[in-house]
Amino acid sequence: MQNRMIKCLAYEGKVSIKCIDSTNIVEEARKIHDLSPVTTAALGRMLTIGSLMGSNLKEDDDQITLQIKSNGPIDTMIVVADRYANVKGYIKNPNVDIPLKSNGKLDVSTAVGKDGMLYIIKDIGLKDPYVGLTKLVSGEIAEDFTEYFAKSEQIPTAIALGVLVDKNGVKRAGGYIVQLMPDATDQDISKLEENLRVIPPISKLLEDGKSLEEIAELICGDDKLLVFDYATPPVYKCDCEKSRIEKGLISIGAKELDNIINTDGRAEVVCRFCKKAYEFSKEDLERLKNECK
Ligand SMILES: [Zn+2]
């Protein structure tokens, strides 16, 4: 099974819909971070919206970072996406385990916390990156991002994100983002709203074997969709490399490096996104110390 993303235009181009099957991305994250069921759902939803938002970037070096910092036991989640919709994620507390909701569902909003902030940082090659922020609405993530689009980008947006977890891991994960173009009519909007009210959760639709095209049709009720397939499926991908980790070590300063040299005599730095470990010998650290200003 592969991840897949499609972009559709409906209502003669007045509505854009992006749908993703992110099952493998979320399963990969679960394995890397050894996520509990509820943190699989929380970080999985973040990775899914990250991938969808990354696909809006234009240039090769563009990057978007999504961060939630809140008062729940998870504390912090960070997701970074590139323009090919590839994503990587970090979660501060991957082992959070809390009771299911009374309806038997994973309690993502309690794990995330309702009292927190959502930050969106777009690095698109300008001198300073764009930073947008909104208060969390519910900690359910889809609602929080919907609020961000309404407040910060002033684009009417509907978002659904879903992760279905069982004892073997991620069964299905996916999401969609529906956005109205300025020329959408009131009639278009009420038709969409009606469809979105009755549509089953995306993870259930995927589990039932619905294709992304079929899901897009259910969303808009328009069978004359214009569909574009993303040729390269998005994946969980980390771009860390030793040279960048070295820069991080240099930035802590000569005094701190000296401290490490004199106590441990070596350093191991683990990438927080992919858990790859980078070893630095005493000689490496001496060399980096000399590069400190
Ligand atoms: Zn990495």
Short mmCIF file of N, CA and C and ligand atoms in Angstrom, two decimals, residues 88 238-241 271-276 278, ligand 1:
data_model
loop_
_atom_site.label_atom_id
_atom_site.label_comp_id
_atom_site.label_asym_id
_atom_site.label_seq_id
_atom_site.Cartn_x
_atom_site.Cartn_y
_atom_site.Cartn_z
N LYS A 88 8.07 15.13 8.12
CA LYS A 88 8.71 14.49 9.26
C LYS A 88 8.09 15.11 10.49
N CYS A 238 13.20 12.30 6.42
CA CYS A 238 14.02 13.25 7.17
C CYS A 238 15.25 13.61 6.35
N ASP A 239 15.59 14.89 6.37
CA ASP A 239 16.72 15.35 5.56
C ASP A 239 17.91 15.75 6.43
N CYS A 240 18.00 15.15 7.63
CA CYS A 240 19.11 15.55 8.51
C CYS A 240 20.44 15.07 7.94
N GLU A 241 21.50 15.77 8.26
CA GLU A 241 22.84 15.36 7.84
C GLU A 241 23.86 15.88 8.85
N CYS A 271 18.90 12.73 16.01
CA CYS A 271 17.94 13.56 15.29
C CYS A 271 16.54 13.33 15.87
N ARG A 272 15.87 14.42 16.22
CA ARG A 272 14.58 14.24 16.88
C ARG A 272 13.46 13.85 15.92
N PHE A 273 13.71 13.96 14.64
CA PHE A 273 12.67 13.59 13.66
C PHE A 273 12.77 12.14 13.20
N CYS A 274 14.02 11.61 13.07
CA CYS A 274 14.15 10.25 12.54
C CYS A 274 14.91 9.32 13.47
N LYS A 275 15.43 9.85 14.59
CA LYS A 275 16.13 9.06 15.62
C LYS A 275 17.48 8.53 15.16
N LYS A 276 17.98 9.06 14.03
CA LYS A 276 19.32 8.66 13.61
C LYS A 276 20.34 9.27 14.57
N TYR A 278 24.13 10.51 15.59
CA TYR A 278 25.40 11.00 15.02
C TYR A 278 26.44 11.03 16.13
ZN ZN B 1 16.74 12.98 10.88
#
